Amino acid sequence: MASASIFIQDACYQHRYIRSKDTSLIVERPERLTAVKVGLAAAVSRIQEVVGKSTKDFDDLVAALDKLTLGARSNSIASPINVVHSSATLDLLNHPAVQFTHAFPDLNADVAKDSKDYLSNLKRWSEESAEKIFKGDSEIPSGLAQGDLYLCPESLDAIQGALGTVCESIDTVVDPNSSTTKRAFVAIRPPGHHCGEDTPSGFCFVNNVVVGAAHAHIKHGIHRVVIFDIDLHHGNGTQSLVWAINEETHRQRLEAQARIETGGSPSVATPGLQIYYSSIHDILSYPCEDGTPSIVQAASTSISGAHGQWIENVHLQNYQEGGFWNLYQQDYKQIIRKAEEFIQSTAAEYNKDVLVFISCGLDASEHEYASMSRHGRKVPTNFYAQFTKDACAFAEKYAKGRVVSVLEGGYSDLALASGTFAHFCALGLPEEHVWDETWWNKDNLTKLQNATKPKKPRGRASGSLSAPPTDHEQDPWLKQTLSVLQYFEPVPFKIPKRGKAIAVEPSSRTLRQRKIDPTSSSKPTSARSTPAKGISTEKATPRGTTIISSPKGKENDRKLDVGVVVESAKMIDFAEDSDSSTGSSSTLSSVPDSIGEDQQPKTGGTDPLSPVRLKKLPKVILKLGTQPSS
């Protein structure tokens, strides 16, 4: 049996920004998956190295990989790692787990109708997006954060593929007859933890992890789920949904007890789903950045058992050099200690079937864009290895070792690659082995960055990766990394040409200022005014929604550089990765030899899988609505 599986869904590359050719403000981009694959390939290489396989064994493995097709359901690429090139998908409007999460039947007919309409609307928004943009409109309805949300016609395939792959990973992990793995990492996008029942926000349109929890409950009879959210930002959508699910389960339990107390027969119905949600996050960042009381309160809530709720929120803190691990032991591991309390307190009511999820956001990394992590609440790369090890130990004790880690945030290539590297080393190494934190130190990350630069043959716009420099050939793990990375490359797909485009608001995730405009309202824009009880909104509904907000400003005053639409790239040039929201160079704090600050972000050319350098063009003013007359 493999100790861990990697699930890759290349349909997720097709979710992309098409309103404008300028993507300099877009941080949730297809290339995120490529950066994750760099980290995964490096982790597989190191795991292979630790478990003691010989170089000859690996060469034989690479030769075998060359004969495999990406359409295969799963292939063991390096014992003990199993890789699934997934083609899974589901029907957004008819899948029971999606319905349970985003269109749950409700006593409030208006709320139920709104929830059911959301999934239909999401499908329609995606299908009609290109037509709307061609007409000069936004594909995202007014009232939703225009800078945080975008769609294209292929987004529906990406969203349904992402959800299908999460469910496929759960089927593999939970299946008692599975001979593959009990741990899985799912590389998908867009992320999900900011999405409530019918309120997309913060790049998220559906809640991947909660849909996964519902799938585990409906199909596999899992009645208790533990969610560890380690994204820099509070998972307000996940908490809102968890609150509503727990509230319904608690109500059913109270009604059953009342029947027994009045002499009625005990209920024989299947127990409802009970979820423990926990989050380590920056309370100063999105969605709390505006200081909206209900949102900040929700992100600070900790409740253990009362009213059937199990929620634990811990805030990231600044630390002096060498002080992080004291914070980790005293504060951050609290979410694991409270998870143990949840399991022990509910043991009498439920069977032993438990499943652990990690909402694996990597944007708290020390290597994240400064514009994304503006308040200094960063964690060392080794956090992603240590926390994963501790979460896996918890799962071994309480959940038969079953862990499903789902990618959430993380936006710079450096944060994604290094965080995934550390995270999957801890997830994939057999218990008798340990990682070496020097694997992701300055020197090795620099080698990884240099080895994964795209090599462009003379006379061509782009080309495949050529052999690494001679000095890197002496590092077997880099040679293995490059071989595995080629196996991870996406299946080519055609990008349809679009018509004219518009420019809209920049993302509230990266450009909002703490200073509030005194002439404007301090309340954020809300897509709905019926949020979940006790969660991040003002009115109560049995199923949760979340407040979203958008930055204020004058569209006509914003200037943008017009470039080329960014598509998925084959390889990531770490040293040339630019902060997409500020235009300044983004580098590892430990790798100072980066490009100059005037470097433009890389974007895709005619080949959607090949990166090319963005040419600087004259600045022009773009605005919403019809094109101004000359």
XYZ file of C-alpha atoms in Angstrom:
630
model
C 0.000 0.000 0.000
C 1.230 3.482 -0.859
C 1.511 5.822 2.108
C -0.062 8.733 0.194
C -1.705 9.643 -3.106
C -1.568 12.748 -5.241
C -4.739 13.656 -7.153
C -4.213 15.988 -10.107
C -7.109 17.541 -12.017
C -5.889 19.388 -15.099
C -9.361 20.686 -15.977
C -8.684 23.221 -13.210
C -6.189 24.996 -15.480
C -9.090 26.156 -17.638
C -10.575 28.477 -15.019
C -9.017 31.784 -16.048
C -9.514 35.527 -16.274
C -10.829 36.725 -19.660
C -12.170 40.221 -18.997
C -8.941 41.832 -20.086
C -5.591 40.888 -21.534
C -3.995 42.544 -18.520
C -3.710 39.955 -15.757
C -1.207 41.830 -13.613
C -3.736 42.069 -10.771
C -4.807 38.424 -10.891
C -3.243 36.251 -8.193
C -5.636 33.260 -8.339
C -4.321 32.000 -11.678
C -3.797 28.725 -13.554
C -0.027 28.791 -12.945
C -0.684 28.125 -9.263
C -1.139 24.452 -10.112
C 2.176 24.340 -11.948
C 3.968 25.775 -8.914
C 2.250 23.183 -6.713
C 3.446 20.442 -9.056
C 7.025 21.691 -8.685
C 6.711 21.253 -4.924
C 5.072 17.849 -5.276
C 7.772 16.636 -7.667
C 10.496 17.756 -5.261
C 8.707 16.002 -2.388
C 8.343 12.754 -4.361
C 12.043 12.901 -5.203
C 13.045 13.331 -1.568
C 10.654 10.619 -0.392
C 12.098 8.278 -2.992
C 15.559 9.150 -1.711
C 14.668 8.494 1.936
C 12.942 5.170 1.439
C 16.196 3.867 -0.009
C 15.444 3.180 -3.649
C 18.509 3.011 -5.826
C 19.205 5.330 -8.746
C 18.822 2.380 -11.119
C 15.387 1.692 -9.693
C 14.424 5.268 -10.368
C 15.774 5.200 -13.918
C 13.683 2.098 -14.546
C 10.723 3.908 -13.053
C 11.163 6.907 -15.347
C 11.357 4.595 -18.363
C 8.112 2.973 -17.253
C 6.473 6.382 -16.805
C 7.265 7.300 -20.376
C 5.000 4.482 -21.520
C 2.061 5.558 -19.381
C -0.733 7.859 -20.494
C -2.218 10.687 -18.515
C -5.641 9.187 -18.975
C -4.875 6.293 -16.666
C -6.821 6.438 -13.447
C -3.798 5.956 -11.221
C -0.168 5.056 -11.483
C 2.320 4.361 -8.742
C 5.166 6.628 -9.754
C 7.458 6.140 -6.812
C 6.714 3.801 -3.973
C 5.230 4.690 -1.584
C 3.504 7.429 -3.626
C 0.489 6.898 -5.859
C -0.476 9.485 -8.474
C -3.946 9.859 -9.972
C -4.346 11.899 -13.139
C -8.021 12.381 -12.510
C -10.706 12.848 -15.113
C -13.428 12.801 -12.458
C -16.283 15.283 -12.660
C -19.841 15.604 -11.375
C -23.077 17.368 -12.200
C -23.233 20.575 -10.188
C -27.028 20.610 -10.259
C -27.700 16.988 -9.341
C -24.893 15.604 -7.178
C -26.241 14.828 -3.669
C -23.199 16.169 -1.804
C -23.294 19.447 -3.729
C -27.036 19.711 -3.110
C -26.499 18.989 0.592
C -23.912 21.770 0.827
C -25.184 24.465 -1.506
C -28.893 23.754 -1.998
C -30.069 22.038 1.163
C -33.894 21.853 1.530
C -34.980 24.416 4.081
C -38.126 25.234 6.015
C -37.735 28.803 4.811
C -39.012 28.568 1.236
C -37.358 31.803 0.147
C -33.986 30.714 1.495
C -34.342 27.285 -0.093
C -35.201 28.850 -3.450
C -32.219 31.218 -3.237
C -29.911 28.302 -2.459
C -31.152 26.142 -5.324
C -31.036 29.094 -7.675
C -27.400 29.731 -6.780
C -26.100 26.559 -8.428
C -28.197 27.181 -11.533
C -27.023 30.771 -11.610
C -23.386 29.754 -11.224
C -23.708 27.421 -14.187
C -25.380 30.144 -16.230
C -22.828 32.806 -15.232
C -20.044 30.560 -16.489
C -21.769 29.612 -19.728
C -22.681 33.229 -20.562
C -19.435 34.825 -19.360
C -17.727 35.300 -22.730
C -20.868 36.766 -24.294
C -21.323 39.235 -21.429
C -17.714 40.343 -21.527
C -17.875 40.755 -25.307
C -20.795 43.143 -24.786
C -18.771 45.172 -22.286
C -20.444 43.836 -19.131
C -19.016 41.871 -16.248
C -19.809 38.174 -16.013
C -20.084 38.519 -12.220
C -23.403 40.008 -11.055
C -23.346 43.391 -9.371
C -23.286 43.093 -5.602
C -20.529 40.464 -5.702
C -16.847 41.359 -5.424
C -15.822 42.051 -9.005
C -12.103 42.008 -8.205
C -12.198 38.728 -6.284
C -14.410 36.698 -8.598
C -14.152 35.914 -12.291
C -15.493 33.249 -14.623
C -15.044 31.986 -18.161
C -17.062 29.351 -20.062
C -14.563 26.641 -19.067
C -14.817 27.550 -15.360
C -17.753 25.173 -15.011
C -15.534 22.277 -16.138
C -12.876 23.338 -13.649
C -15.318 23.631 -10.738
C -17.065 20.334 -11.475
C -13.727 18.627 -12.073
C -12.362 19.942 -8.780
C -15.376 18.672 -6.841
C -15.314 15.335 -8.652
C -11.643 14.867 -7.831
C -12.202 15.638 -4.145
C -14.947 12.997 -4.062
C -12.707 10.535 -5.922
C -9.934 11.030 -3.371
C -12.386 10.373 -0.541
C -13.614 7.189 -2.211
C -9.998 6.008 -2.371
C -9.109 6.934 1.194
C -12.291 5.646 2.834
C -12.754 2.453 0.818
C -11.937 -0.435 3.194
C -10.902 -2.538 0.206
C -8.553 0.105 -1.164
C -4.992 -1.081 -1.582
C -3.647 2.353 -2.459
C -3.578 4.832 0.390
C -5.148 6.363 3.466
C -3.742 9.843 2.818
C -4.340 12.076 -0.181
C -3.377 15.506 -1.455
C -5.782 17.034 -3.977
C -4.315 19.690 -6.299
C -7.314 21.707 -7.498
C -8.508 25.256 -7.997
C -10.384 27.537 -7.583
C -10.226 27.351 -3.773
C -13.383 26.944 -1.713
C -13.212 27.918 1.951
C -14.672 31.444 1.569
C -17.815 30.180 -0.169
C -20.938 29.794 1.945
C -24.146 28.116 0.909
C -24.998 30.553 -1.862
C -22.430 33.335 -1.531
C -19.234 33.139 -3.599
C -16.379 35.294 -2.348
C -12.614 35.445 -2.041
C -11.939 33.534 -5.321
C -14.284 30.723 -4.159
C -17.477 29.560 -5.935
C -18.172 26.221 -4.213
C -16.866 24.847 -0.938
C -14.676 21.916 -1.968
C -13.977 20.591 1.537
C -17.546 20.775 2.842
C -18.814 19.084 -0.319
C -16.192 16.412 0.383
C -17.423 16.034 3.958
C -21.008 15.699 2.720
C -19.919 13.088 0.166
C -18.139 11.087 2.865
C -21.295 11.231 4.997
C -23.831 10.420 2.282
C -21.901 7.733 0.406
C -19.655 6.223 3.071
C -21.549 6.739 6.332
C -18.934 9.020 7.892
C -20.707 10.829 10.715
C -17.831 12.838 12.194
C -15.490 15.050 10.212
C -12.526 17.083 11.432
C -11.380 20.075 9.359
C -8.028 21.761 9.992
C -7.839 25.031 8.018
C -4.304 26.438 7.815
C -4.882 29.129 5.169
C -3.727 32.661 6.033
C -7.355 33.796 5.749
C -10.274 32.688 7.898
C -12.484 30.113 6.166
C -15.663 32.066 6.806
C -17.630 30.094 4.229
C -16.612 26.739 5.703
C -17.416 27.864 9.246
C -20.787 29.205 8.137
C -21.715 25.905 6.469
C -20.385 23.826 9.370
C -22.440 25.857 11.815
C -25.606 25.268 9.825
C -24.933 21.526 9.404
C -24.196 21.086 13.109
C -27.286 23.092 14.008
C -29.474 20.763 11.962
C -27.846 17.651 13.433
C -28.276 19.063 16.959
C -31.955 19.791 16.303
C -32.536 16.218 15.154
C -30.786 14.907 18.251
C -32.917 17.061 20.581
C -36.123 15.945 18.867
C -35.122 12.287 19.226
C -34.391 12.781 22.921
C -37.736 14.525 23.408
C -39.576 11.580 21.840
C -37.873 9.188 24.233
C -38.645 11.348 27.249
C -42.337 11.500 26.334
C -42.587 7.734 25.970
C -42.182 7.587 22.229
C -40.031 5.104 20.404
C -36.394 6.051 19.863
C -35.490 7.214 16.407
C -33.776 4.715 14.160
C -32.719 7.328 11.633
C -29.089 7.546 10.594
C -27.208 10.055 12.766
C -26.608 13.401 11.151
C -23.246 14.784 10.147
C -21.193 16.399 12.932
C -18.217 18.552 11.936
C -15.398 20.090 13.916
C -14.008 23.160 12.152
C -10.782 24.843 13.192
C -8.690 27.573 11.657
C -5.310 29.212 12.189
C -5.447 32.581 10.441
C -4.550 36.269 10.437
C -7.418 38.214 12.007
C -6.257 41.401 10.246
C -6.518 39.937 6.745
C -9.474 39.167 4.481
C -12.356 38.733 5.236
C -11.758 40.613 8.501
C -9.692 43.454 7.104
C -12.464 46.046 7.188
C -13.118 45.262 10.853
C -16.784 44.417 10.267
C -17.879 43.287 13.773
C -19.860 40.194 12.759
C -17.050 38.910 10.520
C -14.318 39.544 13.089
C -16.420 37.940 15.810
C -17.035 34.845 13.697
C -13.298 34.542 12.991
C -12.623 34.734 16.751
C -15.267 32.237 17.870
C -14.306 29.172 19.875
C -17.073 26.885 21.122
C -16.794 23.296 22.293
C -20.032 21.341 22.310
C -22.583 23.967 23.293
C -25.615 23.925 20.978
C -23.943 21.126 19.056
C -21.193 23.414 17.761
C -17.495 22.580 17.583
C -15.514 25.575 16.332
C -11.963 26.643 17.208
C -10.273 29.768 15.829
C -6.658 30.682 16.613
C -5.013 33.888 15.429
C -1.541 34.005 13.958
C 0.890 36.265 15.798
C 4.109 38.053 14.999
C 7.180 36.455 16.513
C 10.822 37.192 17.069
C 13.496 35.044 15.481
C 13.413 31.588 17.030
C 10.105 32.190 18.802
C 7.719 30.611 16.325
C 7.817 27.109 17.758
C 6.839 28.301 21.227
C 3.747 29.834 19.649
C 3.155 26.628 17.737
C 3.203 24.412 20.833
C 1.225 26.772 23.071
C -1.283 28.267 20.643
C -1.410 26.789 17.175
C -1.592 23.134 18.243
C -4.680 24.104 20.198
C -6.767 23.243 17.155
C -5.522 19.631 17.369
C -6.093 19.441 21.125
C -9.662 20.678 20.674
C -10.190 18.145 17.888
C -9.295 15.401 20.375
C -11.881 16.825 22.765
C -14.458 16.737 19.961
C -13.745 13.076 19.188
C -13.788 12.006 22.826
C -16.949 13.979 23.663
C -18.938 12.579 20.755
C -17.702 8.980 20.975
C -20.813 7.726 22.779
C -23.188 9.050 20.115
C -21.348 8.013 16.964
C -19.484 5.068 15.593
C -15.740 5.131 15.069
C -15.868 6.351 11.482
C -13.992 9.667 11.393
C -12.396 11.491 8.460
C -9.819 14.301 8.666
C -9.556 17.124 6.128
C -6.825 19.720 5.825
C -7.861 22.922 4.089
C -4.329 23.385 2.847
C -3.820 27.079 2.227
C -0.170 28.012 1.726
C -0.478 31.817 1.770
C 0.734 32.147 5.363
C 4.146 31.087 4.031
C 7.233 33.176 4.659
C 7.560 33.263 0.858
C 4.112 34.687 0.050
C 3.677 38.010 -1.767
C 4.086 40.956 0.612
C 0.867 42.405 -0.815
C -1.062 39.282 0.168
C 0.480 38.912 3.618
C 0.628 42.538 4.664
C 0.558 42.153 8.435
C 3.637 40.040 9.031
C 1.737 36.928 10.187
C 3.994 34.540 8.311
C 5.045 31.008 9.186
C 8.316 29.221 8.372
C 8.166 26.626 5.630
C 8.807 23.868 8.137
C 5.412 24.639 9.712
C 3.732 22.870 6.804
C 5.711 19.716 7.497
C 5.344 19.761 11.282
C 1.631 20.538 11.336
C 0.971 17.867 8.717
C 2.888 15.326 10.791
C 0.827 16.222 13.872
C -2.445 16.084 11.930
C -1.504 12.666 10.549
C -0.681 11.436 14.071
C -4.145 12.611 15.150
C -5.697 10.759 12.209
C -3.789 7.573 13.056
C -5.216 7.685 16.569
C -8.802 8.639 15.796
C -9.541 8.269 12.057
C -7.809 5.051 10.948
C -5.078 7.217 9.450
C -7.421 8.770 6.862
C -6.486 12.301 5.797
C -7.578 14.268 2.725
C -5.675 17.504 2.126
C -7.254 19.927 -0.356
C -5.437 22.923 -1.815
C -6.894 26.283 -0.815
C -4.892 29.544 -1.064
C -1.266 30.336 -1.783
C -0.465 32.739 -4.570
C 3.240 33.312 -5.143
C 4.996 30.471 -6.933
C 7.579 30.380 -4.160
C 5.007 30.009 -1.401
C 3.150 27.300 -3.314
C 6.201 25.263 -4.302
C 7.993 25.403 -0.953
C 4.813 24.897 1.104
C 3.668 21.934 -0.982
C 7.189 20.507 -0.830
C 7.184 20.512 2.985
C 3.524 19.527 3.348
C 3.661 16.486 1.106
C 6.976 15.263 2.506
C 5.229 14.885 5.863
C 2.060 13.497 4.268
C 3.841 10.990 2.028
C 6.745 9.719 4.086
C 6.122 6.378 5.794
C 5.900 6.661 9.569
C 9.340 5.189 10.154
C 10.987 7.984 8.164
C 11.366 11.714 8.791
C 12.004 14.709 6.573
C 15.046 16.953 6.710
C 14.123 20.642 6.894
C 17.283 21.562 4.992
C 15.488 20.193 1.926
C 13.678 23.532 1.617
C 16.419 25.853 2.833
C 17.862 28.743 0.788
C 20.416 26.696 -1.134
C 18.091 23.882 -2.136
C 15.229 26.180 -3.090
C 17.670 28.160 -5.222
C 18.735 24.926 -6.939
C 15.092 23.999 -7.455
C 14.363 27.429 -8.887
C 17.269 27.236 -11.312
C 16.563 23.663 -12.349
C 12.932 24.380 -13.219
C 13.487 27.413 -15.390
C 11.965 26.968 -18.860
C 14.619 26.621 -21.544
C 13.665 28.218 -24.863
C 15.383 26.962 -28.033
C 16.696 29.677 -30.322
C 14.239 30.844 -32.947
C 11.139 29.645 -31.042
C 8.834 31.527 -28.719
C 8.992 28.775 -26.152
C 10.081 25.212 -25.686
C 10.142 22.265 -23.358
C 12.413 21.967 -20.394
C 15.973 21.212 -21.461
C 18.601 19.445 -19.417
C 19.491 21.253 -16.165
C 22.901 22.883 -15.798
C 25.894 20.632 -15.217
C 26.272 21.620 -11.572
C 22.729 20.405 -10.900
C 23.329 17.033 -12.517
C 25.343 16.100 -9.443
C 22.186 16.302 -7.286
C 20.183 13.110 -7.825
C 17.087 14.573 -6.163
C 16.976 17.369 -8.760
C 17.275 14.902 -11.622
C 14.434 12.909 -10.123
C 12.410 16.075 -9.528
C 12.628 17.049 -13.188
C 11.604 13.569 -14.334
C 8.602 13.487 -12.034
C 7.651 17.054 -12.949
C 7.476 16.147 -16.627
C 5.067 13.372 -15.696
C 2.932 15.928 -13.822
C 2.609 18.228 -16.839
C -0.970 18.953 -17.910
C -2.727 17.540 -20.929
C -2.656 20.267 -23.635
C -5.944 21.983 -24.301
C -6.973 24.702 -26.711
C -7.755 28.176 -25.440
C -10.580 29.732 -27.464
C -10.077 33.260 -28.717
C -12.224 35.933 -27.102
C -13.593 39.240 -28.299
C -13.150 42.639 -26.745
C -12.603 42.791 -22.984
C -13.314 45.090 -20.060
C -11.468 46.029 -16.921
C -13.079 45.857 -13.499
C -12.174 46.367 -9.863
C -8.900 45.035 -8.479
C -9.128 42.236 -5.960
C -10.083 43.148 -2.425
C -7.767 40.338 -1.350
C -4.611 42.205 -2.335
C -5.117 45.919 -2.797
C -7.419 47.133 -0.058
C -6.072 49.684 2.388
C -6.684 49.828 6.105
C -7.605 53.497 5.777
C -11.359 53.931 5.307
C -12.801 56.573 3.006
C -14.863 58.837 5.310
C -17.187 59.768 2.438
C -18.271 56.193 1.834
C -20.172 53.627 3.853
C -18.104 51.398 6.124
C -20.367 48.443 5.529
C -19.188 45.882 2.968
C -21.397 44.915 0.078
C -23.398 41.790 0.782
C -24.711 39.367 -1.777
C -27.435 38.278 0.632
C -28.856 39.642 3.838
C -29.735 36.249 5.357
C -26.575 34.779 6.936
C -26.165 31.795 9.226
C -26.891 31.937 12.899
C -23.963 33.156 14.947
C -21.661 33.352 11.955
C -20.240 36.162 9.880
C -23.414 38.075 8.984
C -26.229 39.964 10.636
C -29.420 37.920 10.145
C -29.934 34.239 10.800
C -30.709 31.441 8.390
C -30.455 27.691 8.971
C -27.835 27.433 6.238
C -24.891 29.808 6.157
C -23.869 32.593 3.873
C -20.970 34.967 4.124
C -20.566 38.690 3.679
C -18.328 39.721 0.825
C -16.933 43.155 0.205
C -15.279 45.008 -2.610
C -12.831 47.913 -2.633
C -14.029 51.417 -3.245
C -12.703 53.706 -5.921
C -13.354 55.340 -9.244
C -13.177 53.029 -12.224
C -12.277 55.875 -14.580
C -9.193 56.789 -12.548
C -7.579 53.337 -12.662
C -4.753 52.734 -15.132
C -3.740 49.277 -16.280
C -0.904 47.844 -18.347
C -2.305 45.846 -21.226
C -0.460 42.600 -21.826
C -1.202 39.014 -22.827
C -3.738 36.700 -21.179
C -1.969 34.438 -18.703
C -2.497 30.738 -19.266
C -1.074 27.651 -17.602
C 2.710 27.394 -17.931
C 4.885 24.304 -18.187
C 7.476 25.371 -15.663
C 7.818 28.141 -13.134
C 10.742 30.533 -13.149
C 10.903 31.310 -9.466
C 13.504 34.056 -9.736
C 11.413 35.939 -12.262
C 8.088 35.587 -10.461
C 6.620 39.017 -9.866
C 4.145 40.240 -7.311
C 1.069 40.371 -9.458
C -0.675 43.009 -7.413
C 2.122 45.507 -7.000
C 4.326 44.854 -9.998
C 7.380 44.519 -7.750
C 9.624 41.494 -7.680
C 8.541 38.649 -5.409
C 11.409 36.606 -4.028
C 12.187 34.167 -1.300
C 13.423 35.973 1.778
C 16.277 33.504 1.734
C 17.036 33.961 -1.974
C 18.095 37.592 -2.427
C 19.485 37.359 -5.965
C 16.187 38.115 -7.674
C 15.219 40.166 -10.681
C 14.838 43.912 -10.689
C 11.655 45.592 -9.575
C 10.701 46.653 -13.081
C 10.405 43.034 -14.247
C 7.021 42.272 -15.735
C 5.111 39.082 -14.854
C 5.450 36.143 -17.248
C 2.441 35.328 -19.356
C 1.415 32.756 -21.921
C 1.833 33.078 -25.644
C 0.235 31.149 -28.450
C 1.094 27.887 -26.763
C -1.131 27.800 -23.625
C 1.400 25.665 -21.800
C 4.475 27.768 -22.522
C 5.519 30.914 -20.614
C 6.833 33.958 -22.442
C 7.999 37.308 -21.143
C 5.360 40.039 -21.088
C 6.258 43.034 -23.240
C 5.754 46.463 -21.775
C 3.116 48.367 -23.690
C 1.920 51.966 -23.412
C -0.476 52.565 -20.573
C -4.087 53.149 -21.461
C -7.175 53.885 -19.429
C -9.861 51.211 -19.424
C -13.260 51.643 -17.862
C -16.541 49.799 -17.475
C -19.308 50.243 -20.012
C -19.104 51.269 -23.603
C -15.833 52.311 -25.127
C -15.431 56.119 -24.994
C -15.523 57.949 -28.283
C -12.167 59.101 -29.616
